[in-house]
Coordinates of C-alpha atoms in Angstrom, one line a residue:
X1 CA -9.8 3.2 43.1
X2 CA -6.5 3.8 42.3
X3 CA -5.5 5.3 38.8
X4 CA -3.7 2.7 36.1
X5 CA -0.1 3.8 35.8
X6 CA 1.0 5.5 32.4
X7 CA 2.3 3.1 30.0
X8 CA 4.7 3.6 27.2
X9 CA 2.2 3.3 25.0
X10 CA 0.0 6.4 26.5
X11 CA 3.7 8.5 26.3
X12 CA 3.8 7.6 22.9
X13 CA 0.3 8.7 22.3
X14 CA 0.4 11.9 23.9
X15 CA 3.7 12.9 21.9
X16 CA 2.6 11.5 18.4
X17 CA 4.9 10.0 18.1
X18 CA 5.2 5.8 17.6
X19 CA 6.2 3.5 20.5
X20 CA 8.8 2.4 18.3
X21 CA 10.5 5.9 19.1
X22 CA 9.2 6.3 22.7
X23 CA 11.8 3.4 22.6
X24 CA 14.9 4.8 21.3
X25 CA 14.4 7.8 23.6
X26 CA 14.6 5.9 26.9
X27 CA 16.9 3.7 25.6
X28 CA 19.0 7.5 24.2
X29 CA 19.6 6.3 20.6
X30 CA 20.8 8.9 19.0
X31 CA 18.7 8.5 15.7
X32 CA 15.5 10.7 17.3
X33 CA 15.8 14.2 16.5
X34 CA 15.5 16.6 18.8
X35 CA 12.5 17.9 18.3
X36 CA 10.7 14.3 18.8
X37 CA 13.1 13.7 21.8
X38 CA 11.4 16.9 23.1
X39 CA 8.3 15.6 22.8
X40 CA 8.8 12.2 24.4
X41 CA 10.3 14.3 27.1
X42 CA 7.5 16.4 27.6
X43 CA 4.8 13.4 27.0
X44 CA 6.9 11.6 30.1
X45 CA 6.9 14.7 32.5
X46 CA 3.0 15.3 31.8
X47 CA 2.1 11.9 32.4
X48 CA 4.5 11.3 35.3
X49 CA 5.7 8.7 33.8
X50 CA 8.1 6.2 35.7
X51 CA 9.6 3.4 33.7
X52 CA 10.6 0.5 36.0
X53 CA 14.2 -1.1 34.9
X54 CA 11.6 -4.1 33.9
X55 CA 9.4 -1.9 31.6
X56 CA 12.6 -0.2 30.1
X57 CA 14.0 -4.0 29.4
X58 CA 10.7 -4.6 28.0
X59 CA 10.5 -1.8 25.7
X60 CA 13.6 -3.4 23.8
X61 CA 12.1 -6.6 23.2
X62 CA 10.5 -7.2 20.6
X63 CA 7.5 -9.2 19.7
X64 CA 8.1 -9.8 16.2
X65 CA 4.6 -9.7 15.4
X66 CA 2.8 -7.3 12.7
X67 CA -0.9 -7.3 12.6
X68 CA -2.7 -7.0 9.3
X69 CA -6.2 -5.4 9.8
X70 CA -8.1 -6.1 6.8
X71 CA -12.1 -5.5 5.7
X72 CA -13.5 -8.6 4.4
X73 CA -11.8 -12.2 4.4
X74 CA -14.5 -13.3 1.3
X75 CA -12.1 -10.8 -0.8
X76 CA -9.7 -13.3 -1.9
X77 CA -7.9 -9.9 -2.9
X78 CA -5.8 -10.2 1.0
X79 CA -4.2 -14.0 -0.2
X80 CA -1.9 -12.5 -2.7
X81 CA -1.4 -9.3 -0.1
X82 CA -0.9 -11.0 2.6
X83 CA 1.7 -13.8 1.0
X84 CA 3.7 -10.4 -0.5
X85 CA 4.0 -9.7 2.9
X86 CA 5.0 -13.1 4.4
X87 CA 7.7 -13.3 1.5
X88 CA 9.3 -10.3 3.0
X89 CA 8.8 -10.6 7.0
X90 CA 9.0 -14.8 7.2
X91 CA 13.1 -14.5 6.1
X92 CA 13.2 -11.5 8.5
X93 CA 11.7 -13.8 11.5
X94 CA 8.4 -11.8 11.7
X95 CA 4.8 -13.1 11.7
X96 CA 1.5 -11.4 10.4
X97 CA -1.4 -11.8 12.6
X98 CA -4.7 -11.0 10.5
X99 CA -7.9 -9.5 12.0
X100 CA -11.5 -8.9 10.1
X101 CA -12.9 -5.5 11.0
X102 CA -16.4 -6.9 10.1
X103 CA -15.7 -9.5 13.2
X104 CA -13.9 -7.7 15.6
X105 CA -14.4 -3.6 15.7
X106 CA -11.6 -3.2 18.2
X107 CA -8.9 -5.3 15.9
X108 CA -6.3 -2.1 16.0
X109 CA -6.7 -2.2 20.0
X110 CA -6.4 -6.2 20.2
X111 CA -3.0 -5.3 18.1
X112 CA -1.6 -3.2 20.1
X113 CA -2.5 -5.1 23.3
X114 CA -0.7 -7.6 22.7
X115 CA 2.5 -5.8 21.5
X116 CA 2.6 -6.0 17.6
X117 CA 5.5 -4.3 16.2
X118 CA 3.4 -3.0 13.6
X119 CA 0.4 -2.7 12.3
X120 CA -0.7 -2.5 8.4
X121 CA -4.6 -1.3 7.7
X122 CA -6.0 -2.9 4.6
X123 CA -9.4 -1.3 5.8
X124 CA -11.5 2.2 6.1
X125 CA -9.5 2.9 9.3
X126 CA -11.8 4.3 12.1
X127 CA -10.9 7.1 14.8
X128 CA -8.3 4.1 16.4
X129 CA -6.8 3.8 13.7
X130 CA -5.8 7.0 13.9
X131 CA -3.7 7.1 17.0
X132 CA -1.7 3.7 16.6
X133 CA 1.3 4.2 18.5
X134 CA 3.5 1.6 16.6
X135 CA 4.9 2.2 13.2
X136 CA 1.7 2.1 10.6
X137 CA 1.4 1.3 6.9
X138 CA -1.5 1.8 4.7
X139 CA -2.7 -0.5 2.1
X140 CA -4.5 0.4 -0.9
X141 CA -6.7 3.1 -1.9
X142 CA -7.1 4.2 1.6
X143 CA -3.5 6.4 1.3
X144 CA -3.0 9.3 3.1
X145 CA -5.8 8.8 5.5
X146 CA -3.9 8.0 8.6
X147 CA -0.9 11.0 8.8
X148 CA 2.6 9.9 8.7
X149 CA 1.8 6.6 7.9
X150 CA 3.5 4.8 4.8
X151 CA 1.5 4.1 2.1
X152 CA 1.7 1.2 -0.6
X153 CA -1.1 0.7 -3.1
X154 CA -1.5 0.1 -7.3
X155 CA -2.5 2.8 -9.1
X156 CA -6.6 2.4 -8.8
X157 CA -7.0 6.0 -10.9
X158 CA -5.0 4.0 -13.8
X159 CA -6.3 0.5 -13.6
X160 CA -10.4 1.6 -14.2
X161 CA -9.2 4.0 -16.9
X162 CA -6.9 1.0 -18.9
X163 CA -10.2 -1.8 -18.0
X164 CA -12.8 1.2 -19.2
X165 CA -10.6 1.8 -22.5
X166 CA -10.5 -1.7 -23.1
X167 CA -13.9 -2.2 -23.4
X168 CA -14.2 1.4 -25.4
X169 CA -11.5 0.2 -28.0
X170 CA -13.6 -2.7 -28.5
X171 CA -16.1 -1.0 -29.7
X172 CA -18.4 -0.8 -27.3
X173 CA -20.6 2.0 -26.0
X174 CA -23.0 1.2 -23.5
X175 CA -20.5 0.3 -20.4
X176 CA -21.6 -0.3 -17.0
X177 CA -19.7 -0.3 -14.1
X178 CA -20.3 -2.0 -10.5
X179 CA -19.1 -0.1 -7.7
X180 CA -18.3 -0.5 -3.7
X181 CA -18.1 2.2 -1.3
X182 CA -15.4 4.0 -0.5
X183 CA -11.1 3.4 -0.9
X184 CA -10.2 1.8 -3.9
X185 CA -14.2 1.6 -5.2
X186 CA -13.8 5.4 -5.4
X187 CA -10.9 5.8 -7.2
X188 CA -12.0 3.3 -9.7
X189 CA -16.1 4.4 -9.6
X190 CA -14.1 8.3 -10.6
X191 CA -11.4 7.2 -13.2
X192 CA -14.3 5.3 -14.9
X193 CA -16.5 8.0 -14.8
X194 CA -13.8 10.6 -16.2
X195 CA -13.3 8.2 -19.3
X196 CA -16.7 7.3 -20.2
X197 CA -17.6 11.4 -20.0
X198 CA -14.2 12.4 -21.9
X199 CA -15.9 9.8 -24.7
X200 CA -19.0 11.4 -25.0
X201 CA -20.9 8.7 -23.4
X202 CA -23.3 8.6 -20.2
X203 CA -21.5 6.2 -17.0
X204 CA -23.9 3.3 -16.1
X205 CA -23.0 3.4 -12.5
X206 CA -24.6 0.8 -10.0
X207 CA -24.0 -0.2 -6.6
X208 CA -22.3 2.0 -3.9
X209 CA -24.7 1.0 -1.0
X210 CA -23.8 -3.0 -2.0
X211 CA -20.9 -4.6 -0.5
X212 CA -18.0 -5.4 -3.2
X213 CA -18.9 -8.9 -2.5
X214 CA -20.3 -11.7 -4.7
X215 CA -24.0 -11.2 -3.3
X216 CA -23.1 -6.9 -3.6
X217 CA -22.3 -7.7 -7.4
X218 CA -25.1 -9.4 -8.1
X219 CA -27.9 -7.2 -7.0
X220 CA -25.9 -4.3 -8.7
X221 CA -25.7 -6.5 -11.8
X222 CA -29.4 -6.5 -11.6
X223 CA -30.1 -3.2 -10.9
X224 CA -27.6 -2.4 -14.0
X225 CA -29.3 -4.7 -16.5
X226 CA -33.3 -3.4 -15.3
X227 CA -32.1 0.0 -15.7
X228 CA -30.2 -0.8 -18.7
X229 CA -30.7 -3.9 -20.9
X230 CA -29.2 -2.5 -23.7
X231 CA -25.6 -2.7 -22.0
X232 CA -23.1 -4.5 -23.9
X233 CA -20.3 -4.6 -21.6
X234 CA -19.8 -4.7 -17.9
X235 CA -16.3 -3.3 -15.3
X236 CA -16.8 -4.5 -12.0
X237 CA -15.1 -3.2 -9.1
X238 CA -13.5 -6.3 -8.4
X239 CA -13.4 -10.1 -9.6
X240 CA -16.0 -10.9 -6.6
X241 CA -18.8 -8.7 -7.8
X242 CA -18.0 -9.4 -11.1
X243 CA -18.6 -13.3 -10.3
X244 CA -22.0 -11.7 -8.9
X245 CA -22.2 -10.0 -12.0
X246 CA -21.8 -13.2 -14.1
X247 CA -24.7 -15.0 -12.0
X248 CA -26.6 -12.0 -12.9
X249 CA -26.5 -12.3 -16.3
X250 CA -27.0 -16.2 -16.7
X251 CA -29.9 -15.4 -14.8
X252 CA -31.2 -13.4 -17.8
X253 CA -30.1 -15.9 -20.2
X254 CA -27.3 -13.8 -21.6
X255 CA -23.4 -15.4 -22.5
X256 CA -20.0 -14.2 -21.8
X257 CA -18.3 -12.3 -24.0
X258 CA -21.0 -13.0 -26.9
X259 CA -24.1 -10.9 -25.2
X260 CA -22.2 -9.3 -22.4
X261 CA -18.7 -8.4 -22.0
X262 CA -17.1 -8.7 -18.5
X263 CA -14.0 -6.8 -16.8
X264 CA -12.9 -7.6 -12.9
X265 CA -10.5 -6.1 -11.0
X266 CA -7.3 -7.7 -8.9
X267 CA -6.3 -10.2 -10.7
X268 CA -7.5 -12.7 -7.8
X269 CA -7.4 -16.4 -8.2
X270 CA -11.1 -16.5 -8.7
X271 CA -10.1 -14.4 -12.3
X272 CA -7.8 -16.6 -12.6
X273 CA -9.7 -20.4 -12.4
X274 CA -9.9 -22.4 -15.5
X275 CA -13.7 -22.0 -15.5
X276 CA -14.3 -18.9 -14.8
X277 CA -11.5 -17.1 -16.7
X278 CA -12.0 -13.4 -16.6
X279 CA -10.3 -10.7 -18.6
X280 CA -9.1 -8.4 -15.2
X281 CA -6.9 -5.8 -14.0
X282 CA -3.9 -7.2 -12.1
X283 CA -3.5 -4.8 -9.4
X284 CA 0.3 -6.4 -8.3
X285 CA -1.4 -7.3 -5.1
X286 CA 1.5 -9.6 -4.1
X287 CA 4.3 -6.8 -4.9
X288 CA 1.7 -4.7 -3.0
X289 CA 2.2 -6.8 -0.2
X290 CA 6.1 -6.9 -0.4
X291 CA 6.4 -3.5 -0.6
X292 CA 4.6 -2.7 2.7
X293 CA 6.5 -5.2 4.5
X294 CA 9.8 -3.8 3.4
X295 CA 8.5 -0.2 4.5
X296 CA 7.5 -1.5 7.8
X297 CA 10.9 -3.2 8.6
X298 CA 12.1 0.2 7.3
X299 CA 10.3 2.3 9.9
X300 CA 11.0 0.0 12.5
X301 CA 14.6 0.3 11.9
X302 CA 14.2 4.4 11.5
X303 CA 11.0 5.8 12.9
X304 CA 11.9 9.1 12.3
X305 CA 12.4 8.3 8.6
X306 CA 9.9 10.0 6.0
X307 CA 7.0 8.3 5.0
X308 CA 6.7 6.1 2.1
X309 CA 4.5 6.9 -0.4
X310 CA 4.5 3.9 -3.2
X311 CA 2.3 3.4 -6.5
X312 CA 2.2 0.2 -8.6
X313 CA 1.2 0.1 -11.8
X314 CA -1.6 -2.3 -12.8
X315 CA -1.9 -4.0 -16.0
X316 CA -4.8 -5.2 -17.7
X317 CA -4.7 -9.6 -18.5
X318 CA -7.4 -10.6 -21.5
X319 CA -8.7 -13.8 -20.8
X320 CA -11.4 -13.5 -23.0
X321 CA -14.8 -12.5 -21.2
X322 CA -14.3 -9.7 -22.9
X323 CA -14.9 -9.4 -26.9
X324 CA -16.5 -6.4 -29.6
X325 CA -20.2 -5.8 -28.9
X326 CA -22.8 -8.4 -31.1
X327 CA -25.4 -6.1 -33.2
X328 CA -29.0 -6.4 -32.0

């Protein structure tokens, strides 16, 4: 059987570089340096690779696509992102295709399959993720996990220590907090912990193994209260699990704010809704969004730009599940 011919992509893979700059160097921009032309050069000798006149044509065009990988569609945390980003790329003429890693494993290869421009990873990026060979941008508390890639995300470190002060400056004492896994979970589940400890108090920490879902908040919302029913006041690590939470404790026959206080996380427009209402950290998700489209036109205009590295800061928005602990 006869071997597959190299592809611009495997040249740009081999010289780590993106294809984006495989790109300029057969087309001899002069905006590659010469230490990346070097390395294209070399990538295209070891390969043997051979560039038709179609494939060079080809490697001009562009697709105009950016695929959006993200972790979980249930987070309503990727409609703000994701129309941050259209607000930026639909005036530039480019679309965003979304793929769920929990549906397809293999959504960073689909991408780059079918000739996306770009790709942005709103998700724990696996070893693909790790050699894209288009211009990359990372979303969220995941920064600095794929190299060279630009990173836009609020400040999670920030956010968990403004909701967990909230709650101390209330008065209250015995503060749980609901956590997810890794990325932005982490950051929060740490900053959290750091305050609660700098206050003198034991952290209340549940969850971890639980999704940061709806059904993930409300086991850990369980666990938190078995464990703990003296708690007065409860930060989830987002508004999902805290709508989990909130299940959770109607189950046990306890009100919001007046038994229990509640905190969520992203501002999402479940926080938002006229009945649920809840007191929540608005993470800028939108300007989150916006931001990583305007670094990803930016690197496809100048791959051999630096990378972006962007923080947002959050603010907290009292809606009033939150209130000073009721004696007992």
């Amino acid at each position: 059987m006869t071997a597959s011919r190299p592809t611009i992509y495997d040249v740009a893979q081999r010289a780590g570089v993106s294809k984006s700059l495989v790109s300029l160097v057969l087309r001899g921009s002069p905006k590659v340096s010469p230490e990346r032309r070097r390395a294209v050069e070399e990538a295209i000798r070891a390969l043997d690779y051979r560039p038709s006149r179609a494939a060079t044509a080809l490697a001009g065009v562009r697709t105009r696509n950016i695929g959006l990988v993200i972790d979980d569609f249930r987070n309503l945390w990727f409609v703000d992102l994701l129309d941050g980003m259209r607000d930026v790329l639909d005036p530039a003429g480019f679309q965003v295709s979304v793929a769920d890693l929990r549906r397809d494993a293999h959504a960073v290869e689909g991408f780059i399959a079918t000739h996306a421009e770009a790709v942005v990873v709103a998700a724990e990026p696996d070893a693909a993720a790790l050699r894209i060979p288009v211009p990359v941008a990372v979303v969220g508390g995941r920064a600095g996990s794929i190299p060279g890639a630009d990173t836009v995300a609020n400040d999670d470190t920030e956010g968990a220590r403004i909701a967990t002060r909230h709650l101390l400056e209330l008065g209250h004492r015995r503060i749980g907090h609901l956590t997810g896994g890794g990325g932005s979970a982490a950051l929060r589940r740490a900053a959290y912990t750091r305050v609660m400890r700098e206050a003198g108090l034991d952290p209340l920490l549940t969850g971890g193994e639980h999704e940061t879902s709806d059904e993930g908040g409300y086991r850990a919302a369980r666990q938190l209260l078995e464990a703990h029913p003296d708690v007065t006041a409860i930060f989830a690590s987002n508004d999902v699990m805290a709508l989990g939470a909130a299940a959770a404790l109607r189950d046990r026959g306890l009100a919001i704010p007046r038994d229990v206080s509640l905190v969520g996380y992203d501002d999402s427009p479940l926080a938002n809704s006229r009945y649920l209402s809840f007191t929540t950290i608005d993470d800028r998700s939108r300007d989150v969004g916006a931001e990583t489209a305007r670094a990803i036109l930016a690197r496809l205009d100048d791959p051999e730009a630096e990378p972006r590295h962007i923080r947002l800061s959050p603010t907290l928005i009292d809606r009033g599940s939150t209130a000073p602990p009721r004696a007992r």
